[in-house]
Amino acid sequence: MRGMKPVLSLPARVPRTDSPEDGDDDDRFSDQLVEAFLEAYTRPGDLVLDPFAGFGTTLVVAERMGRRTLGLEILPERVEHIRARVSDPSTVIEADARRLATLDLPPIDFTLTSPPYMTRTDHPENPLTGYQTLDGDYGRYLDELTVVYGAIGQLLTPGAKAVINVSNLRTGGTVSPLAWDVGAAVSRVLRFEQEIILDWDDPEDWYTNDYCLVFSSFDDESTGAAGRA
Ligand SMILES: C[S@@+](CC[C@H](N)C(=O)[O-])C[C@H]1O[C@@H](n2cnc3c(N)ncnc32)[C@H](O)[C@@H]1O
């Protein structure tokens, strides 16, 4: 049994991305970050969910480490991209995570994602439509993330953790405390356990800091004894 603070086997400076050649500016995890969380919080055979699968980093690394995987992604071209990277394309579902409760998903042993980001003001693009519509609304965005994580909470097995990677965003002279706002919003439906500060090897000037927020289910009586390993 591990203590409350997970032992993440990460270097002091974390590599930020493994695939800069893709040519777009949507952030992705490094394999090393995913490996460290899977090592700390899962066992082989566990089911790992990424509800905002993006380029599939969580799923590809989890598969490589002998975990079962499930990914949701709203943009068809990204779904295709991920399906080409994993060994079982049927584990990648083209779906809107906001409808997760209707998808009849199995129990989840761990979830790790970086949701699409949004600033508090001047952000008409809606992150939760993959920035495809101009009806962005910060309050609704936070509420909808709460809906996603409320549904995930219903699926978490005993001891399972939900980890959200999110930054506080610097735009011009202002900072949107997105990490705090997402943390507060998701805390309405999941129990907040701790934040892990990511000290990236090449930090961006558009955030003040980057975090992984760790949650568990309110129903989970094993909370405090973090980790499944
Ligand atoms: C920041 S990216 C995740 C990147 C991922 N961590 C990686 O390393 O590849 C967020 C992803 O969420 C997707 N997305 C946005 N809204 C969504 C929704 N409502 N349901 C599912 N996926 C969504 C976006 O299309 C985008 O690919």
Tab-separated table of C-alpha atoms and ligand atoms in Angstrom:
chain	number	residue	atom	x	y	z
A	1	MET	CA	0.000	0.000	0.000
A	2	ARG	CA	1.384	3.393	-0.930
A	3	GLY	CA	1.055	6.591	1.083
A	4	MET	CA	-1.106	9.599	0.247
A	5	LYS	CA	1.602	11.184	-1.875
A	6	PRO	CA	2.144	9.090	-4.986
A	7	VAL	CA	5.679	8.140	-5.855
A	8	LEU	CA	5.889	9.346	-9.424
A	9	SER	CA	9.001	8.139	-11.161
A	10	LEU	CA	9.571	11.378	-13.043
A	11	PRO	CA	12.760	13.340	-13.607
A	12	ALA	CA	12.982	16.721	-11.839
A	13	ARG	CA	12.176	18.360	-15.164
A	14	VAL	CA	9.382	16.591	-17.062
A	15	PRO	CA	9.578	16.283	-20.862
A	16	ARG	CA	6.515	18.181	-22.171
A	17	THR	CA	5.779	16.388	-25.405
A	18	ASP	CA	7.018	13.465	-27.409
A	19	SER	CA	5.612	14.376	-30.776
A	20	PRO	CA	6.328	17.979	-31.772
A	21	GLU	CA	6.248	16.992	-35.438
A	22	ASP	CA	2.437	16.958	-35.564
A	23	GLY	CA	2.358	20.671	-36.333
A	24	ASP	CA	-0.649	21.833	-34.303
A	25	ASP	CA	-0.662	23.694	-31.019
A	26	ASP	CA	-2.998	21.436	-29.034
A	27	ASP	CA	-0.979	20.143	-26.122
A	28	ARG	CA	-0.368	16.510	-25.453
A	29	PHE	CA	1.216	14.472	-22.719
A	30	SER	CA	4.672	13.045	-22.830
A	31	ASP	CA	4.821	9.260	-22.633
A	32	GLN	CA	6.917	9.648	-19.496
A	33	LEU	CA	4.182	11.512	-17.636
A	34	VAL	CA	1.566	8.882	-18.493
A	35	GLU	CA	3.951	6.059	-17.547
A	36	ALA	CA	4.588	7.618	-14.142
A	37	PHE	CA	0.882	7.913	-13.320
A	38	LEU	CA	0.061	4.424	-14.587
A	39	GLU	CA	2.923	3.028	-12.546
A	40	ALA	CA	1.684	4.795	-9.406
A	41	TYR	CA	-2.046	4.257	-9.750
A	42	THR	CA	-2.749	1.156	-11.858
A	43	ARG	CA	-1.908	-2.500	-12.284
A	44	PRO	CA	-1.692	-4.605	-15.458
A	45	GLY	CA	-5.190	-5.479	-16.651
A	46	ASP	CA	-6.797	-2.336	-15.160
A	47	LEU	CA	-9.143	-0.346	-17.383
A	48	VAL	CA	-7.820	3.160	-18.121
A	49	LEU	CA	-10.135	5.856	-19.533
A	50	ASP	CA	-9.185	9.057	-21.337
A	51	PRO	CA	-12.429	11.011	-21.902
A	52	PHE	CA	-10.648	13.681	-24.014
A	53	ALA	CA	-8.280	11.356	-25.816
A	54	GLY	CA	-6.710	13.899	-28.205
A	55	PHE	CA	-3.732	12.260	-29.880
A	56	GLY	CA	-4.077	9.082	-27.842
A	57	THR	CA	-1.004	9.369	-25.640
A	58	THR	CA	-2.733	7.970	-22.548
A	59	LEU	CA	-4.174	5.061	-24.512
A	60	VAL	CA	-1.019	4.151	-26.424
A	61	VAL	CA	1.144	4.154	-23.298
A	62	ALA	CA	-1.473	2.300	-21.243
A	63	GLU	CA	-1.782	-0.386	-23.910
A	64	ARG	CA	2.008	-0.736	-24.008
A	65	MET	CA	1.991	-1.223	-20.216
A	66	GLY	CA	-0.566	-4.018	-20.388
A	67	ARG	CA	-3.581	-2.002	-19.248
A	68	ARG	CA	-6.958	-2.174	-20.966
A	69	THR	CA	-8.013	1.124	-22.501
A	70	LEU	CA	-11.007	3.189	-23.456
A	71	GLY	CA	-10.895	6.592	-25.123
A	72	LEU	CA	-13.511	9.171	-26.074
A	73	GLU	CA	-12.769	11.849	-28.646
A	74	ILE	CA	-15.177	14.241	-30.349
A	75	LEU	CA	-13.209	15.120	-33.499
A	76	PRO	CA	-13.418	12.408	-36.195
A	77	GLU	CA	-9.930	13.119	-37.586
A	78	ARG	CA	-8.403	12.634	-34.142
A	79	VAL	CA	-10.394	9.449	-33.652
A	80	GLU	CA	-8.851	8.140	-36.859
A	81	HIS	CA	-5.408	9.274	-35.729
A	82	ILE	CA	-5.718	7.417	-32.418
A	83	ARG	CA	-7.227	4.292	-33.987
A	84	ALA	CA	-4.176	4.061	-36.235
A	85	ARG	CA	-1.932	4.167	-33.166
A	86	VAL	CA	-3.595	1.551	-30.934
A	87	SER	CA	-3.773	-2.192	-31.429
A	88	ASP	CA	-7.541	-2.371	-30.823
A	89	PRO	CA	-9.315	0.493	-32.656
A	90	SER	CA	-12.668	-0.507	-31.123
A	91	THR	CA	-11.457	0.924	-27.799
A	92	VAL	CA	-11.548	4.448	-29.283
A	93	ILE	CA	-15.083	5.826	-29.333
A	94	GLU	CA	-16.078	8.868	-31.365
A	95	ALA	CA	-18.263	10.522	-28.756
A	96	ASP	CA	-19.002	13.673	-26.810
A	97	ALA	CA	-17.719	13.179	-23.262
A	98	ARG	CA	-20.571	15.352	-22.005
A	99	ARG	CA	-22.842	12.399	-22.885
A	100	LEU	CA	-20.636	9.890	-21.058
A	101	ALA	CA	-23.448	8.841	-18.732
A	102	THR	CA	-25.456	7.588	-21.725
A	103	LEU	CA	-22.635	5.480	-23.195
A	104	ASP	CA	-23.029	2.432	-20.946
A	105	LEU	CA	-19.296	2.257	-20.157
A	106	PRO	CA	-17.803	-0.448	-17.891
A	107	PRO	CA	-16.221	0.207	-14.453
A	108	ILE	CA	-13.044	2.317	-14.718
A	109	ASP	CA	-9.876	1.683	-12.680
A	110	PHE	CA	-8.105	4.949	-13.569
A	111	THR	CA	-8.624	8.013	-15.722
A	112	LEU	CA	-6.041	10.534	-16.888
A	113	THR	CA	-6.701	13.366	-19.294
A	114	SER	CA	-6.030	16.929	-20.232
A	115	PRO	CA	-9.347	18.531	-21.149
A	116	PRO	CA	-9.481	21.262	-23.792
A	117	TYR	CA	-8.701	24.611	-22.143
A	118	MET	CA	-10.537	27.929	-22.010
A	119	THR	CA	-9.833	31.417	-20.663
A	120	ARG	CA	-12.317	33.195	-18.379
A	121	THR	CA	-12.913	36.010	-20.872
A	122	ASP	CA	-12.540	36.650	-24.607
A	123	HIS	CA	-12.917	33.002	-25.569
A	124	PRO	CA	-15.829	32.483	-27.991
A	125	GLU	CA	-14.580	29.098	-29.250
A	126	ASN	CA	-16.264	26.323	-27.294
A	127	PRO	CA	-13.607	23.874	-26.023
A	128	LEU	CA	-16.139	21.097	-25.528
A	129	THR	CA	-17.113	21.039	-29.186
A	130	GLY	CA	-13.428	20.720	-30.093
A	131	TYR	CA	-13.428	24.532	-30.650
A	132	GLN	CA	-15.778	23.955	-33.618
A	133	THR	CA	-18.533	26.338	-32.439
A	134	LEU	CA	-18.487	29.930	-31.185
A	135	ASP	CA	-20.801	29.508	-28.214
A	136	GLY	CA	-18.049	29.364	-25.588
A	137	ASP	CA	-19.190	30.234	-22.070
A	138	TYR	CA	-16.797	29.788	-19.158
A	139	GLY	CA	-19.461	29.007	-16.545
A	140	ARG	CA	-21.170	26.463	-18.770
A	141	TYR	CA	-17.800	24.918	-19.676
A	142	LEU	CA	-17.046	24.329	-15.985
A	143	ASP	CA	-20.536	22.968	-15.397
A	144	GLU	CA	-20.176	20.588	-18.332
A	145	LEU	CA	-16.814	19.339	-17.079
A	146	THR	CA	-18.585	18.699	-13.789
A	147	VAL	CA	-21.183	16.633	-15.651
A	148	VAL	CA	-18.410	14.590	-17.321
A	149	TYR	CA	-16.667	13.905	-14.015
A	150	GLY	CA	-19.927	13.251	-12.199
A	151	ALA	CA	-20.569	10.468	-14.695
A	152	ILE	CA	-17.002	9.171	-14.365
A	153	GLY	CA	-17.424	9.130	-10.585
A	154	GLN	CA	-20.259	6.647	-11.000
A	155	LEU	CA	-17.896	4.291	-12.842
A	156	LEU	CA	-14.768	4.454	-10.650
A	157	THR	CA	-13.881	1.180	-8.945
A	158	PRO	CA	-12.751	1.200	-5.259
A	159	GLY	CA	-9.325	2.857	-4.995
A	160	ALA	CA	-9.531	4.330	-8.497
A	161	LYS	CA	-8.143	7.820	-9.139
A	162	ALA	CA	-9.190	10.464	-11.648
A	163	VAL	CA	-6.322	12.735	-12.711
A	164	ILE	CA	-6.848	15.986	-14.619
A	165	ASN	CA	-3.934	17.882	-16.145
A	166	VAL	CA	-4.752	21.593	-16.271
A	167	SER	CA	-2.906	24.939	-16.234
A	168	ASN	CA	-3.550	28.474	-15.092
A	169	LEU	CA	-3.592	30.426	-18.363
A	170	ARG	CA	-1.752	33.677	-18.935
A	171	THR	CA	-3.173	35.847	-21.728
A	172	GLY	CA	-1.756	39.315	-22.173
A	173	GLY	CA	-1.771	40.976	-18.770
A	174	THR	CA	-4.302	38.651	-17.131
A	175	VAL	CA	-4.362	35.143	-15.761
A	176	SER	CA	-7.343	32.789	-15.921
A	177	PRO	CA	-7.012	30.533	-12.868
A	178	LEU	CA	-8.316	27.601	-14.881
A	179	ALA	CA	-6.626	25.006	-12.714
A	180	TRP	CA	-8.308	26.390	-9.580
A	181	ASP	CA	-11.676	26.749	-11.331
A	182	VAL	CA	-11.593	23.215	-12.767
A	183	GLY	CA	-10.453	21.922	-9.378
A	184	ALA	CA	-13.360	23.656	-7.627
A	185	ALA	CA	-15.891	22.558	-10.261
A	186	VAL	CA	-14.865	18.902	-10.267
A	187	SER	CA	-14.700	18.948	-6.459
A	188	ARG	CA	-18.498	19.226	-6.562
A	189	VAL	CA	-18.666	15.633	-7.821
A	190	LEU	CA	-15.358	13.992	-6.854
A	191	ARG	CA	-13.180	14.144	-3.745
A	192	PHE	CA	-10.080	16.285	-4.325
A	193	GLU	CA	-6.989	14.549	-2.982
A	194	GLN	CA	-3.962	16.520	-4.100
A	195	GLU	CA	-2.274	18.536	-6.824
A	196	ILE	CA	0.989	17.556	-8.446
A	197	ILE	CA	2.973	20.438	-9.918
A	198	LEU	CA	4.525	19.668	-13.278
A	199	ASP	CA	7.941	21.173	-13.676
A	200	TRP	CA	8.238	20.883	-17.450
A	201	ASP	CA	11.607	20.928	-19.142
A	202	ASP	CA	10.425	23.664	-21.550
A	203	PRO	CA	7.719	25.691	-19.755
A	204	GLU	CA	5.434	27.866	-21.891
A	205	ASP	CA	4.875	31.566	-21.233
A	206	TRP	CA	1.085	31.103	-21.652
A	207	TYR	CA	0.676	29.466	-18.256
A	208	THR	CA	1.783	30.380	-14.766
A	209	ASN	CA	1.976	26.752	-13.734
A	210	ASP	CA	0.748	23.344	-14.761
A	211	TYR	CA	-0.816	20.756	-12.472
A	212	CYS	CA	-2.200	17.282	-12.260
A	213	LEU	CA	-5.235	17.331	-9.972
A	214	VAL	CA	-5.923	13.979	-8.324
A	215	PHE	CA	-9.471	12.992	-7.337
A	216	SER	CA	-11.285	9.927	-6.079
A	217	SER	CA	-14.939	9.044	-5.711
A	218	PHE	CA	-16.861	10.383	-2.692
A	219	ASP	CA	-18.146	6.816	-2.296
A	220	ASP	CA	-14.621	5.426	-2.050
A	221	GLU	CA	-13.961	4.369	1.530
A	222	SER	CA	-10.356	3.509	0.686
A	223	THR	CA	-9.512	7.196	0.082
A	224	GLY	CA	-6.374	8.307	1.792
A	225	ALA	CA	-4.684	5.039	0.951
A	226	ALA	CA	-3.918	6.250	-2.564
A	227	GLY	CA	-2.788	3.961	-5.309
A	228	ARG	CA	-3.817	0.544	-6.524
A	229	ALA	CA	-0.305	-0.863	-6.788
B	1	LIG	C1	-5.805	18.807	-24.945
B	1	LIG	S1	-6.434	17.555	-26.005
B	1	LIG	C2	-5.899	16.087	-25.157
B	1	LIG	C3	-4.508	15.674	-25.552
B	1	LIG	C4	-4.091	14.335	-24.912
B	1	LIG	N1	-3.839	14.500	-23.485
B	1	LIG	C5	-2.827	13.771	-25.566
B	1	LIG	O1	-1.774	13.688	-24.943
B	1	LIG	O2	-2.900	13.402	-26.742
B	1	LIG	C6	-8.163	17.584	-25.673
B	1	LIG	C7	-8.985	16.773	-26.655
B	1	LIG	O3	-10.362	16.767	-26.232
B	1	LIG	C8	-11.181	16.704	-27.386
B	1	LIG	N2	-12.538	17.126	-27.018
B	1	LIG	C9	-13.024	18.374	-26.899
B	1	LIG	N3	-14.309	18.354	-26.499
B	1	LIG	C10	-14.641	17.046	-26.356
B	1	LIG	C11	-15.835	16.388	-25.942
B	1	LIG	N4	-16.937	17.083	-25.611
B	1	LIG	N5	-15.827	15.044	-25.890
B	1	LIG	C12	-14.713	14.334	-26.228
B	1	LIG	N6	-13.556	14.903	-26.653
B	1	LIG	C13	-13.522	16.249	-26.695
B	1	LIG	C14	-10.477	17.644	-28.350
B	1	LIG	O4	-10.872	17.390	-29.684
B	1	LIG	C15	-9.003	17.326	-28.079
B	1	LIG	O5	-8.534	16.357	-28.963
